[in-house]
Amino acid sequence: MTPGPAGLDYRLLFEHLPSPYLLMTADFTIVTSNDAYARATMIDPAEVAGKPMFEVFPDNPDDPDADGVGNLRRSLQTVVETGRADAMALQRYDIRQPDGRFVVRYWSPINSPIFDDAGRVTLIVHRVQDVTELVTLREQDRERAAAQVEQMEADLFARARELQEANRQLRDANAALAAVTAELRAQQQAKDRFIATLSHELRNPLASASAALDVLGLDVTGHPAQAVLQRQLTALSRLTGDLLDAARVVTGNLRATRTPLDLRALVHAALDDLPMSLPRPALSLPGEPVLIDGDPVRLGQLLTNLLDNARKHTDDTTDVSVHLRVREGHAELRVRDTGPGFDPALAGTLFDPFTRATTGNGTSSGLGLGLAIVRGIAELHDGDVDAHSDGPGTGAIFTVRIPLTAKTVPPPEKHSASQALRMLLVDDNADLAEMTAIMLRRRGNTVTVATNAGAALAIAGSTTFDVVLCDLALGEEIDGYEIARRLRRSARHRNALLVAVSGFSQDADVERGRAAGFDAHFAKPLDLTELDLLLAQRSGESPRD
């Protein structure tokens, strides 16, 4: 089907169609009419819009036999009830002039339905043709009027053909629009699949290397290569996370679990997590709590990104400060540096993905995702962020504003000490599985490793485990989701702690895992501190029904 002409203005097409058209709602309220209808009925479309049809077009009070209103109402009601078009017989329906007097008019009407997505009649297209002249001519002199009648019928036919062509163009344009929409949807799905696959493929080798480094640290300490490896693996993991989070920001899929918290404590924690090799920024905090409703993980990521951004464009001798205050009902977190600054005209673009500012030596660094994630996290907390600089060489200030909350901060949870557990580790990456198993065994746990779904199900069928750590993509027909579903159906593991550990860590993956029966979802590489926290929380919960 050939698509309609580019830039086709459907409203303009409707207004200038040669046949008279009026659009009304299913309760017979006028929506609009085109120019031909306005001329034929002597109305102002703007004045009658929103008024009842039969208030604008009543019967002629001087004609005791007038039945136009009744006949038209029945036709419209038929359209609403049946959902089919209704063509009326030749109808006398006098028209009220602007001076209030009525003039005789004969019409050939047809009423057609327009449906909403649920299949209900939501609008009615009322098309008429003024055939008064035709009726008059036939009554006065049928022979003399024959030629004129033929011409009028030809005109009616020509107008019908014009309308048919206009309808064809509308159908073609709708088909083209539907094709474009389907293509965009397919591209979005393909992008999501690519991001998920990229995450999995990047996280697997990173997780293996990180686990191997942890195991190495148990036997060898103090070697300078370990610190180098740790920094580089941390950087690679950070870049991978930034890519995924930036994609979530762009698609609106970034999520947060918000709870009342004191932003002062979060700032302290974020600064404590800075590498010891970096100089600590100057810190200014208010004496009173700064309570907001926020996600501590996401907000910690926000502050870390701002500090990383400051360090990228400065050297170790440059002053960096963090200032927190309460202002106009908002918590205002400000990160300031005395580095090279930027052109004020660029302030509005710094938070766009893949935008990299030029540093003082004319070079740029990073992927340009950190500030885009900062803005996404701020907006996720109903806040905003801006950047300010007086120009090159004057430093930069980044300010985040988040609304305060009247809620109280809940008391910290008390976690019981960890205990030795029976664990099943399922991962088709043998290197990663072995390194992770060593770390878990060094903590006193009994760990069994399965590198494919068949082995995992066979082992779980004969041995009871307290915890099952399971990858999702196992390279087989049976994936981690199916393993979780089968374990939940078995009496042996109905109450076991099932944890998904995967490079697939988008929100859709987490939701799918929860539906399959997983209790938690960790992105690779597995953070053993987070696992310890989950185990401690689990020890204080009642067993699963």
C-alpha positions as MATLAB code, in Angstrom:
seq = 'MTPGPAGLDYRLLFEHLPSPYLLMTADFTIVTSNDAYARATMIDPAEVAGKPMFEVFPDNPDDPDADGVGNLRRSLQTVVETGRADAMALQRYDIRQPDGRFVVRYWSPINSPIFDDAGRVTLIVHRVQDVTELVTLREQDRERAAAQVEQMEADLFARARELQEANRQLRDANAALAAVTAELRAQQQAKDRFIATLSHELRNPLASASAALDVLGLDVTGHPAQAVLQRQLTALSRLTGDLLDAARVVTGNLRATRTPLDLRALVHAALDDLPMSLPRPALSLPGEPVLIDGDPVRLGQLLTNLLDNARKHTDDTTDVSVHLRVREGHAELRVRDTGPGFDPALAGTLFDPFTRATTGNGTSSGLGLGLAIVRGIAELHDGDVDAHSDGPGTGAIFTVRIPLTAKTVPPPEKHSASQALRMLLVDDNADLAEMTAIMLRRRGNTVTVATNAGAALAIAGSTTFDVVLCDLALGEEIDGYEIARRLRRSARHRNALLVAVSGFSQDADVERGRAAGFDAHFAKPLDLTELDLLLAQRSGESPRD';
ca = [
       0.000    0.000    0.000;
       1.492    3.370   -1.018;
       1.869    5.721    1.953;
       0.103    9.035    1.908;
       1.949   12.249    1.030;
       4.397   13.426    3.675;
       3.124   16.169    5.954;
      -0.560   15.624    5.076;
      -2.665   17.976    7.263;
      -5.809   15.989    8.063;
      -7.594   18.887    9.778;
      -7.033   21.068    6.685;
      -8.233   18.221    4.478;
     -11.417   17.872    6.580;
     -12.135   21.596    6.589;
     -11.859   21.919    2.801;
     -13.671   18.738    1.704;
     -16.294   19.786   -0.858;
     -19.101   17.815    0.808;
     -20.679   19.140    4.027;
     -19.483   17.231    7.132;
     -20.333   17.592   10.818;
     -18.715   15.631   13.639;
     -20.687   14.928   16.833;
     -20.297   12.784   19.950;
     -22.324    9.658   20.652;
     -24.717   11.742   22.777;
     -25.308   14.088   19.802;
     -23.158   17.003   20.927;
     -21.510   18.963   18.115;
     -17.711   18.698   17.986;
     -16.941   20.567   14.743;
     -17.984   20.970   11.130;
     -16.199   21.745    7.900;
     -16.510   24.861    5.762;
     -18.985   23.301    3.322;
     -21.345   22.318    6.155;
     -21.115   25.779    7.743;
     -22.028   27.437    4.450;
     -24.872   25.042    3.732;
     -26.469   25.441    7.182;
     -25.534   29.095    7.856;
     -23.739   28.447   11.159;
     -20.481   29.538   12.758;
     -18.600   26.300   13.649;
     -16.866   27.933   16.608;
     -20.137   29.123   18.125;
     -21.993   25.801   17.855;
     -19.133   23.556   19.007;
     -20.096   21.871   22.278;
     -23.840   22.475   21.845;
     -26.498   19.758   21.419;
     -27.254   18.963   17.781;
     -30.988   19.530   18.062;
     -30.591   22.759   19.972;
     -28.675   24.196   17.004;
     -30.936   22.558   14.405;
     -34.539   22.425   15.718;
     -37.652   21.724   13.641;
     -39.308   24.645   11.855;
     -42.024   25.777   14.306;
     -44.050   27.136   11.344;
     -44.297   23.669    9.764;
     -46.762   21.461   11.721;
     -45.650   18.400    9.712;
     -41.932   18.920   10.409;
     -40.271   15.615   11.281;
     -36.601   16.327   10.601;
     -35.514   16.194   14.245;
     -37.324   12.920   14.921;
     -36.044   11.204   11.788;
     -32.448   12.329   12.323;
     -32.503   11.340   16.013;
     -33.688    7.827   15.089;
     -30.934    7.484   12.495;
     -28.237    8.642   14.921;
     -29.525    6.325   17.644;
     -29.400    3.427   15.172;
     -25.745    4.195   14.453;
     -24.899    4.215   18.184;
     -26.794    0.991   18.927;
     -25.722   -1.052   15.875;
     -22.308    0.410   15.150;
     -23.231    0.596   11.443;
     -23.668    3.517    9.054;
     -27.238    4.629    8.360;
     -28.275    6.329    5.108;
     -31.465    8.358    5.465;
     -34.119    8.831    2.802;
     -34.521   12.224    1.155;
     -35.387   14.492    4.080;
     -36.919   17.926    4.444;
     -35.159   19.716    7.289;
     -35.586   23.480    7.289;
     -32.624   25.624    8.362;
     -32.762   28.595   10.722;
     -31.113   31.700    9.311;
     -29.032   34.093   11.459;
     -32.099   36.409   11.689;
     -34.137   33.538   13.219;
     -36.338   32.824   10.193;
     -36.422   29.354    8.653;
     -35.807   28.489    5.004;
     -36.928   25.282    3.298;
     -34.164   22.773    2.695;
     -34.047   19.196    1.441;
     -31.135   16.925    2.313;
     -29.633   13.543    1.486;
     -27.929   12.522    4.804;
     -25.754    9.582    5.827;
     -24.479    8.984    9.387;
     -21.363    6.891   10.045;
     -19.764    5.690   13.329;
     -16.189    6.179   14.570;
     -15.001    3.702   17.206;
     -12.561    3.961   20.142;
      -9.940    1.293   20.945;
     -12.538   -0.685   22.920;
     -14.895   -0.882   19.928;
     -17.437    1.593   21.302;
     -19.008    4.273   19.116;
     -17.375    7.482   20.306;
     -18.098    9.870   17.399;
     -20.593   10.131   14.527;
     -19.778   11.602   11.113;
     -22.879   13.342    9.759;
     -22.552   13.979    5.990;
     -25.303   15.732    4.064;
     -25.934   16.886    0.526;
     -28.204   19.847   -0.098;
     -30.660   18.628   -2.756;
     -33.159   21.458   -2.341;
     -32.535   22.723   -5.836;
     -32.937   19.243   -7.241;
     -36.296   18.763   -5.509;
     -37.485   22.232   -6.535;
     -36.557   21.738  -10.145;
     -38.290   18.398  -10.328;
     -41.420   19.883   -8.837;
     -41.465   22.914  -11.175;
     -40.613   21.415  -14.493;
     -39.296   17.877  -14.775;
     -38.511   18.132  -18.490;
     -36.817   21.528  -18.257;
     -34.864   20.390  -15.210;
     -33.667   17.086  -16.667;
     -30.356   18.465  -17.886;
     -29.772   20.333  -14.644;
     -30.665   17.237  -12.617;
     -28.193   15.200  -14.610;
     -25.476   17.775  -13.970;
     -26.236   17.846  -10.258;
     -26.133   14.060  -10.106;
     -22.809   14.159  -11.917;
     -21.584   16.689   -9.387;
     -22.768   14.457   -6.574;
     -20.958   11.521   -8.155;
     -17.790   13.575   -8.642;
     -17.903   14.720   -5.034;
     -18.410   11.147   -3.922;
     -15.323   10.175   -5.916;
     -13.388   13.022   -4.308;
     -14.484   11.830   -0.904;
     -13.500    8.282   -1.792;
     -10.040    9.497   -2.789;
      -9.698   11.472    0.432;
     -10.676    8.376    2.408;
      -8.091    6.344    0.497;
      -5.402    8.863    1.382;
      -6.438    8.692    5.025;
      -6.282    4.890    4.981;
      -2.851    4.945    3.328;
      -1.546    7.484    5.839;
      -2.883    5.409    8.740;
      -1.268    2.290    7.329;
       2.050    4.100    6.930;
       1.809    5.410   10.493;
       1.051    1.912   11.795;
       4.074    0.542    9.916;
       6.364    3.220   11.359;
       4.992    2.569   14.861;
       5.596   -1.159   14.508;
       9.138   -0.523   13.268;
       9.906    1.794   16.183;
       8.524   -0.784   18.616;
      10.684   -3.484   17.050;
      13.743   -1.235   17.258;
      13.019   -0.530   20.937;
      12.703   -4.248   21.672;
      15.901   -4.974   19.758;
      17.721   -2.260   21.722;
      16.478   -3.699   25.022;
      17.637   -7.172   23.995;
      21.023   -5.783   22.968;
      21.486   -3.975   26.290;
      20.510   -7.094   28.229;
      22.885   -9.267   26.204;
      25.688   -6.714   26.470;
      25.209   -6.615   30.235;
      25.390  -10.392   30.482;
      28.415  -10.719   28.221;
      30.335   -7.971   30.030;
      29.431   -8.999   33.551;
      30.384  -12.666   33.168;
      34.123  -12.172   32.535;
      34.212   -9.272   35.004;
      32.621  -11.446   37.663;
      35.098  -14.279   36.997;
      38.082  -11.937   37.227;
      36.748  -10.244   40.350;
      36.065  -13.563   42.082;
      39.534  -14.830   41.124;
      41.090  -11.681   42.575;
      39.154  -12.188   45.825;
      40.389  -15.775   46.051;
      43.940  -14.634   45.325;
      43.635  -12.107   48.143;
      42.954  -14.919   50.611;
      46.355  -16.480   49.936;
      48.503  -13.556   48.774;
      48.404  -10.175   50.454;
      50.221   -6.922   49.878;
      51.220   -7.522   46.256;
      51.013   -4.203   44.330;
      49.434   -5.948   41.322;
      46.381   -6.754   43.410;
      45.598   -3.079   43.982;
      46.016   -2.370   40.247;
      43.720   -5.245   39.312;
      41.144   -4.173   41.895;
      41.094   -0.582   40.610;
      40.796   -1.626   36.976;
      38.097   -4.222   37.637;
      36.174   -1.663   39.682;
      36.477    0.816   36.813;
      35.253   -1.740   34.266;
      32.318   -2.714   36.481;
      31.488    0.962   36.945;
      31.519    1.593   33.176;
      29.247   -1.407   32.624;
      26.821   -0.159   35.277;
      26.876    3.357   33.822;
      25.999    2.060   30.360;
      23.008    0.153   31.701;
      21.830    2.950   33.998;
      22.133    5.516   31.202;
      19.981    3.300   28.987;
      17.403    3.114   31.789;
      17.455    6.914   32.153;
      16.852    7.436   28.424;
      13.994    4.911   28.316;
      12.440    6.027   31.605;
      13.079    2.634   33.213;
      15.368    3.775   36.036;
      13.816    2.638   39.327;
      14.306    3.591   42.980;
      13.217    2.106   46.299;
      12.602    5.183   48.418;
      12.530    5.357   52.193;
      12.913    8.228   54.696;
      16.593    8.930   55.388;
      18.918   11.592   56.756;
      20.894   12.878   53.790;
      23.778   13.830   56.104;
      24.421   10.158   56.945;
      24.307    9.209   53.281;
      26.875   11.900   52.394;
      29.179   10.632   55.154;
      28.814    7.040   53.893;
      29.537    8.046   50.278;
      32.706    9.893   51.308;
      33.819    6.972   53.483;
      33.560    4.713   50.422;
      36.022    6.849   48.432;
      39.351    5.146   47.720;
      41.957    5.972   50.351;
      44.303    7.147   47.578;
      42.042   10.099   46.771;
      42.063   13.270   48.849;
      38.848   13.756   50.772;
      36.763   16.775   49.764;
      35.981   19.508   52.263;
      32.629   18.820   53.900;
      29.985   21.206   55.242;
      26.830   19.733   56.823;
      24.027   21.326   58.862;
      23.641   20.460   62.541;
      20.042   19.291   62.157;
      18.845   16.202   60.220;
      18.102   16.699   56.514;
      15.226   14.280   55.924;
      14.251   13.229   52.412;
      12.388   10.311   50.870;
      15.113    8.610   48.857;
      16.889    5.507   47.657;
      20.239    5.350   49.527;
      21.900    3.289   46.789;
      20.854    5.614   43.980;
      21.657    8.779   45.951;
      25.071    7.390   46.890;
      25.610    6.752   43.179;
      24.562   10.352   42.443;
      27.113   11.865   44.841;
      29.857    9.487   43.718;
      29.237   10.465   40.086;
      29.451   14.166   40.954;
      32.740   13.645   42.827;
      34.107   11.500   39.980;
      33.154   14.243   37.545;
      35.036   16.815   39.632;
      38.139   14.598   39.833;
      38.125   13.877   36.080;
      38.569   17.523   35.262;
      40.937   18.498   38.083;
      44.177   17.311   39.616;
      44.845   16.139   43.163;
      45.805   19.654   44.274;
      42.478   21.159   43.239;
      40.021   21.902   46.018;
      36.753   19.952   45.929;
      34.030   20.607   48.487;
      30.649   19.088   49.358;
      28.097   21.399   50.926;
      24.638   20.346   52.183;
      21.961   22.766   53.363;
      18.180   23.152   53.648;
      16.647   25.862   51.482;
      13.009   26.588   50.542;
      11.692   23.159   51.505;
      14.438   21.301   49.672;
      17.691   19.592   50.531;
      20.377   21.308   48.468;
      23.519   19.251   47.839;
      26.349   21.162   46.184;
      29.651   19.814   44.826;
      32.143   22.550   43.987;
      35.627   22.438   42.495;
      38.223   25.064   41.634;
      39.178   23.339   38.382;
      39.035   24.541   34.763;
      35.282   25.222   34.708;
      33.346   25.438   31.440;
      31.672   27.837   29.046;
      28.362   28.900   30.695;
      26.629   28.379   27.353;
      27.262   24.632   27.726;
      25.556   24.295   31.129;
      22.289   23.029   29.647;
      23.977   20.255   27.644;
      26.288   18.776   30.273;
      23.592   16.369   31.505;
      22.884   14.894   28.069;
      24.120   11.292   27.546;
      27.579   10.951   25.945;
      28.350   14.653   26.386;
      31.980   15.083   27.426;
      33.258   18.474   28.510;
      36.733   19.558   27.469;
      39.203   19.705   30.356;
      41.760   22.358   30.981;
      44.347   20.670   28.760;
      41.914   20.381   25.848;
      41.149   16.683   26.270;
      38.019   14.884   27.412;
      37.611   11.703   29.413;
      34.966    9.126   30.280;
      31.895    8.053   28.326;
      29.868   11.130   29.171;
      27.260    9.156   31.132;
      27.890   10.126   34.769;
      26.043   13.445   34.717;
      23.172   12.002   32.654;
      22.697    9.409   35.409;
      22.881   12.165   38.046;
      20.013   14.007   36.384;
      17.997   10.791   36.038;
      18.433    9.965   39.746;
      17.546   13.534   40.790;
      14.351   13.479   38.704;
      13.554   10.026   40.100;
      13.429   11.751   43.511;
      11.206   14.610   42.245;
      14.248   16.873   42.234;
      16.508   18.593   39.742;
      20.177   19.367   39.121;
      22.001   22.236   37.457;
      25.563   23.202   36.630;
      27.186   26.618   36.933;
      30.518   28.109   35.967;
      31.598   31.696   35.399;
      33.768   30.539   32.535;
      37.034   28.698   31.818;
      39.421   28.758   34.753;
      36.758   29.624   37.354;
      35.765   26.175   38.596;
      32.346   24.528   38.524;
      29.388   24.056   40.854;
      26.852   21.223   40.522;
      23.725   21.592   42.663;
      21.108   18.904   43.328;
      17.763   19.824   44.934;
      15.455   17.187   46.436;
      12.207   17.894   48.351;
      12.276   17.399   52.120;
       9.913   14.908   53.764;
       7.941   15.020   57.005;
       8.335   11.255   57.487;
      10.565    9.864   60.225;
      13.629    7.748   59.609;
      12.987    4.104   60.626;
      15.388    2.577   63.188;
      18.225    0.474   61.733;
      17.492   -3.216   61.301;
      19.238   -5.684   63.567;
      20.747   -8.641   61.735;
      21.737  -11.910   63.297;
      25.188  -13.322   62.796;
      25.767  -15.428   59.694;
      25.850  -19.188   59.976;
      27.206  -22.010   57.847;
      24.742  -22.909   55.088;
      24.306  -25.590   52.462;
      24.504  -23.846   49.101;
      23.947  -24.892   45.495;
      25.773  -22.681   42.976;
      24.508  -22.938   39.376;
      26.535  -21.191   36.643;
      27.673  -22.348   33.189;
      30.814  -20.206   33.530;
      33.061  -22.780   35.192;
      35.788  -20.280   36.099;
      33.346  -17.961   37.821;
      31.547  -20.833   39.571;
      34.770  -22.273   40.976;
      36.115  -18.914   42.225;
      32.797  -17.989   43.827;
      32.536  -21.412   45.447;
      35.981  -21.028   46.994;
      35.001  -17.684   48.534;
      31.766  -19.101   49.930;
      33.526  -22.174   51.336;
      36.128  -20.001   53.052;
      33.175  -18.498   54.957;
      32.287  -21.908   56.363;
      29.512  -22.812   53.897;
      29.093  -26.169   52.176;
      28.953  -25.391   48.460;
      27.977  -27.699   45.595;
      28.604  -26.468   42.022;
      26.505  -27.324   38.949;
      27.523  -25.953   35.537;
      24.355  -26.903   33.658;
      20.614  -27.109   34.315;
      20.389  -30.893   34.162;
      23.068  -31.377   36.816;
      21.509  -28.668   38.994;
      18.065  -30.298   38.955;
      19.508  -33.770   39.548;
      21.536  -32.600   42.550;
      18.599  -30.600   43.956;
      16.386  -33.658   43.581;
      18.469  -35.656   46.059;
      19.966  -33.001   48.347;
      18.334  -30.236   50.365;
      19.963  -26.802   50.207;
      19.408  -23.704   52.306;
      20.454  -21.336   49.521;
      20.471  -21.706   45.733;
      22.529  -19.147   43.762;
      21.478  -19.545   40.145;
      22.523  -17.919   36.864;
      19.678  -17.160   34.439;
      21.224  -17.820   31.010;
      22.627  -21.340   31.060;
      22.939  -21.921   27.310;
      20.247  -24.624   27.371;
      16.512  -24.979   26.856;
      16.119  -25.015   30.640;
      17.166  -21.633   32.009;
      17.445  -20.267   35.526;
      13.809  -19.158   35.574;
      12.633  -22.718   34.899;
      14.973  -24.082   37.573;
      13.421  -21.675   40.108;
       9.894  -22.699   39.109;
      10.706  -26.408   39.489;
      12.422  -25.928   42.849;
       9.453  -23.958   44.166;
       7.141  -26.826   43.193;
       9.241  -29.358   45.136;
       8.680  -29.946   48.834;
      12.448  -30.131   49.368;
      13.144  -26.537   48.284;
       9.798  -24.793   48.704;
      11.260  -22.687   51.530;
      14.849  -22.407   50.300;
      16.352  -18.985   49.580;
      16.559  -18.698   45.785;
      18.845  -15.945   44.498;
      19.297  -15.043   40.834;
      22.884  -14.015   40.025;
      23.110  -12.851   36.438;
      24.427  -10.346   33.939;
      20.796   -9.870   32.923;
      19.791   -7.302   35.510;
      17.273   -4.983   33.902;
      13.955   -4.315   35.620;
      12.169   -6.745   33.304;
      14.650   -9.495   34.283;
      14.082   -8.812   37.982;
      10.292   -8.907   37.577;
      10.453  -12.120   35.584;
      12.705  -13.674   38.234;
      10.329  -12.697   41.027;
       7.439  -14.291   39.123;
       9.470  -17.500   38.680;
      10.118  -17.770   42.425;
      13.425  -16.022   43.094;
      13.640  -14.179   46.424;
      16.355  -11.767   45.277;
      18.255  -10.722   42.170;
      21.967   -9.762   42.178;
      23.917   -8.463   39.190;
      27.248  -10.063   38.445;
      29.814   -9.869   39.934;
      28.210  -11.126   43.142;
      28.813   -8.743   46.034;
      29.342  -11.010   49.052;
      28.576   -8.132   51.417;
      25.138   -7.759   49.836;
      24.660  -11.525   50.047;
      25.583  -11.450   53.751;
      23.021   -8.700   54.338;
      20.328  -10.709   52.518;
      21.150  -13.822   54.557;
      21.002  -11.838   57.791;
      17.628  -10.358   56.844;
      16.361  -13.783   55.824;
      17.327  -15.325   59.154;
      14.831  -13.046   60.927;
      11.906  -13.787   58.577;
       9.238  -16.434   58.885;
       9.488  -19.297   56.391;
       7.715  -19.163   53.073;
       4.187  -20.613   53.063;
];
